[in-house]
Amino acid sequence: MHGGSLRSEFGETSEALFLTQGYVYDSAEAAEARFKGEEPGYIYSRFSNPTVAMFERRMAELEGAEAARATATGMAAVTASLMGQLKAGDHVVAAKALFGSCRYVIEELLPRFGVQSTLVDGTQLEAWRAAVRPETKVFFLESPTNPTLEVLDIAAIAAIARDAGAKLVVDNVFATPMLQSPLQLGADCVVYSATKHIDGQGRCLGGVILASDKFIADHIHTLLRQTGPSISPFNAWVMLKGLETLPLRVRQQTENARLIADALASHPAVARVLYPFRDDHPQVAVARRQMRGGGTLVTFEVAGGKAAAFRVANALRIIKISNNLGDAKSLVTHPSTTTHQRFEEHQRLGMGITQGMLRVSAGIEDAEDLIEDLISALDGV
Ligand SMILES: *Cc1c(COP(=O)(O)O)cnc(C)c1O
């Protein structure tokens, strides 16, 4: 609520929105001193801005990180966290269950600059170990994964990375800062799409990179300044407002997701429910060890494939069809025809994504209303 506040001389309650590109100086000498770094202060909003600085400081305190840098989008954060560390000849190991754009960066973009990658089944620790090469510099993963909600053992993978002399970057979007702290589990860098739960109300795009002061200084600071994927001060201000209710929303969304998962599991039209804190989840032990809650997403499989899944999605009245997640409004996604549409069917099946699969991002509505919406849609099939 209060971390990083920079209150102006007017004593405003809410954080001020400094919608400015640049700054003026009292004298030519003052400008010179600021550019030389002899006097503190802002120079240009591509580098830093008071509203953005408040958002970065507050994120760092929430995550328990020394430093944070905000970016225009989650993908800008992911891309900078990788590009900032890698050069031609290096190698990356990543879990194959990744957000589609992250997979593009690792599988298609990095190789164009001479960085090779190996994709592994992230749940198999042996696979991470076996993929290591002398030139391996970075491990990358997300957990829980999208959309099958696999849970990867962050502490164990961090230990393998450390032995290999590689840095572990964790995309913590699905868990949010409230439910999982990868830096405390041994990760070197955490990235967020602030677009998701941090805004949480469907308004602005944004991203954050969190790490030690040294990691940010060595790998991130200059790259961001010189290449310019900066967040708008306006968007950073919206994210600050989002952070004020993040714990409340994530608590309610997680409780709703848990209740939805249990209600779905007993419906005859549901073949399978995936929720990290349910006892039938394949990695429930890891989830309970490293997460403070099961998360805000539930994935389930409707018996009857794509046609049945579409009938369920189309019959929902409160829960809206969208590819987004983390919103205060409940959303439903059919991954195989949207977020994972660009893959071949055999690749999707390799990731555990079936035609009958639906992913629900639980919102903050009344849980009974959401369950009634889902159950009556399922009764229709
Ligand atoms: C949405 C998302 C991203 C990308 O974030 P944008 O803000 O859309 O660029 C990256 N990783 C995960 C897991 C996401 O859900």
Short mmCIF file of N, CA and C and ligand atoms in Angstrom, two decimals, residues 72-78 98-102 140 142 144 146 171-174 191-196 204-207 324-325 359, ligand 1:
data_model
loop_
_atom_site.label_atom_id
_atom_site.label_comp_id
_atom_site.label_asym_id
_atom_site.label_seq_id
_atom_site.Cartn_x
_atom_site.Cartn_y
_atom_site.Cartn_z
N ALA A 72 6.86 -2.18 -20.75
CA ALA A 72 5.58 -1.87 -21.41
C ALA A 72 4.60 -3.03 -21.36
N THR A 73 5.11 -4.25 -21.41
CA THR A 73 4.26 -5.45 -21.41
C THR A 73 5.01 -6.57 -20.70
N GLY A 74 4.28 -7.65 -20.44
CA GLY A 74 4.92 -8.83 -19.89
C GLY A 74 5.95 -9.40 -20.86
N MET A 75 5.63 -9.39 -22.15
CA MET A 75 6.58 -9.95 -23.12
C MET A 75 7.85 -9.11 -23.22
N ALA A 76 7.75 -7.79 -23.02
CA ALA A 76 8.96 -6.96 -22.98
C ALA A 76 9.82 -7.37 -21.80
N ALA A 77 9.19 -7.71 -20.67
CA ALA A 77 9.94 -8.15 -19.49
C ALA A 77 10.62 -9.49 -19.75
N VAL A 78 9.89 -10.43 -20.33
CA VAL A 78 10.46 -11.76 -20.64
C VAL A 78 11.63 -11.61 -21.62
N LEU A 98 4.95 -23.54 -22.06
CA LEU A 98 5.21 -22.10 -21.92
C LEU A 98 4.09 -21.31 -22.58
N PHE A 99 3.87 -20.10 -22.09
CA PHE A 99 3.03 -19.11 -22.77
C PHE A 99 3.54 -19.00 -24.22
N GLY A 100 2.62 -18.97 -25.19
CA GLY A 100 2.98 -19.05 -26.61
C GLY A 100 4.07 -18.07 -27.04
N SER A 101 3.97 -16.81 -26.61
CA SER A 101 4.95 -15.80 -27.04
C SER A 101 6.31 -16.07 -26.41
N CYS A 102 6.35 -16.61 -25.18
CA CYS A 102 7.63 -16.96 -24.56
C CYS A 102 8.29 -18.06 -25.38
N PHE A 140 14.70 -21.27 -17.99
CA PHE A 140 13.48 -20.45 -17.99
C PHE A 140 12.27 -21.37 -17.77
N GLU A 142 7.79 -21.33 -16.34
CA GLU A 142 6.65 -20.74 -15.64
C GLU A 142 5.99 -21.85 -14.82
N PRO A 144 2.48 -22.18 -11.88
CA PRO A 144 1.86 -23.22 -12.69
C PRO A 144 1.86 -22.83 -14.18
N ASN A 146 0.57 -22.82 -18.26
CA ASN A 146 -0.63 -22.50 -19.00
C ASN A 146 -0.81 -23.51 -20.13
N ASP A 171 8.79 -17.04 -14.82
CA ASP A 171 7.61 -16.26 -15.18
C ASP A 171 6.54 -16.64 -14.15
N ASN A 172 6.25 -15.69 -13.23
CA ASN A 172 5.41 -16.00 -12.06
C ASN A 172 3.97 -15.50 -12.23
N VAL A 173 3.54 -15.34 -13.48
CA VAL A 173 2.24 -14.72 -13.74
C VAL A 173 1.08 -15.50 -13.12
N PHE A 174 1.07 -16.82 -13.29
CA PHE A 174 -0.08 -17.60 -12.82
C PHE A 174 -0.17 -17.61 -11.30
N VAL A 191 9.80 -12.59 -13.53
CA VAL A 191 9.14 -11.66 -14.46
C VAL A 191 7.63 -11.81 -14.34
N TYR A 192 6.95 -10.67 -14.56
CA TYR A 192 5.49 -10.65 -14.55
C TYR A 192 4.96 -9.97 -15.79
N SER A 193 3.81 -10.45 -16.24
CA SER A 193 2.92 -9.64 -17.03
C SER A 193 2.00 -8.95 -16.03
N ALA A 194 2.22 -7.63 -15.81
CA ALA A 194 1.37 -6.88 -14.88
C ALA A 194 -0.03 -6.70 -15.46
N THR A 195 -0.13 -6.97 -16.77
CA THR A 195 -1.42 -6.96 -17.48
C THR A 195 -2.44 -7.86 -16.79
N LYS A 196 -1.98 -8.91 -16.16
CA LYS A 196 -2.87 -9.93 -15.61
C LYS A 196 -3.34 -9.49 -14.21
N CYS A 204 -4.82 -1.91 -18.57
CA CYS A 204 -3.53 -1.55 -19.16
C CYS A 204 -2.60 -2.74 -19.29
N LEU A 205 -1.67 -2.63 -20.26
CA LEU A 205 -0.59 -3.60 -20.39
C LEU A 205 0.60 -3.14 -19.55
N GLY A 206 1.35 -4.09 -19.04
CA GLY A 206 2.56 -3.75 -18.30
C GLY A 206 3.33 -5.00 -17.95
N GLY A 207 4.59 -4.80 -17.56
CA GLY A 207 5.43 -5.92 -17.14
C GLY A 207 6.42 -5.48 -16.08
N ASN A 324 -7.86 -13.85 -22.07
CA ASN A 324 -7.14 -13.18 -20.99
C ASN A 324 -7.32 -13.95 -19.67
N LEU A 325 -6.64 -13.49 -18.63
CA LEU A 325 -6.74 -14.16 -17.33
C LEU A 325 -6.36 -13.17 -16.24
N ARG A 359 -10.24 -23.59 -19.82
CA ARG A 359 -9.53 -22.96 -18.70
C ARG A 359 -10.39 -21.83 -18.15
C1 LIG B 1 0.13 -12.86 -20.55
C2 LIG B 1 1.38 -13.58 -20.25
C3 LIG B 1 2.61 -13.11 -20.71
C4 LIG B 1 2.74 -11.89 -21.61
O1 LIG B 1 2.27 -10.73 -21.02
P1 LIG B 1 1.78 -9.45 -21.86
O2 LIG B 1 1.55 -8.41 -20.84
O3 LIG B 1 0.54 -9.87 -22.60
O4 LIG B 1 2.88 -9.12 -22.82
C5 LIG B 1 3.75 -13.82 -20.38
N1 LIG B 1 3.69 -14.94 -19.62
C6 LIG B 1 2.50 -15.43 -19.16
C7 LIG B 1 2.50 -16.67 -18.34
C8 LIG B 1 1.32 -14.76 -19.45
O5 LIG B 1 0.15 -15.25 -19.00
#
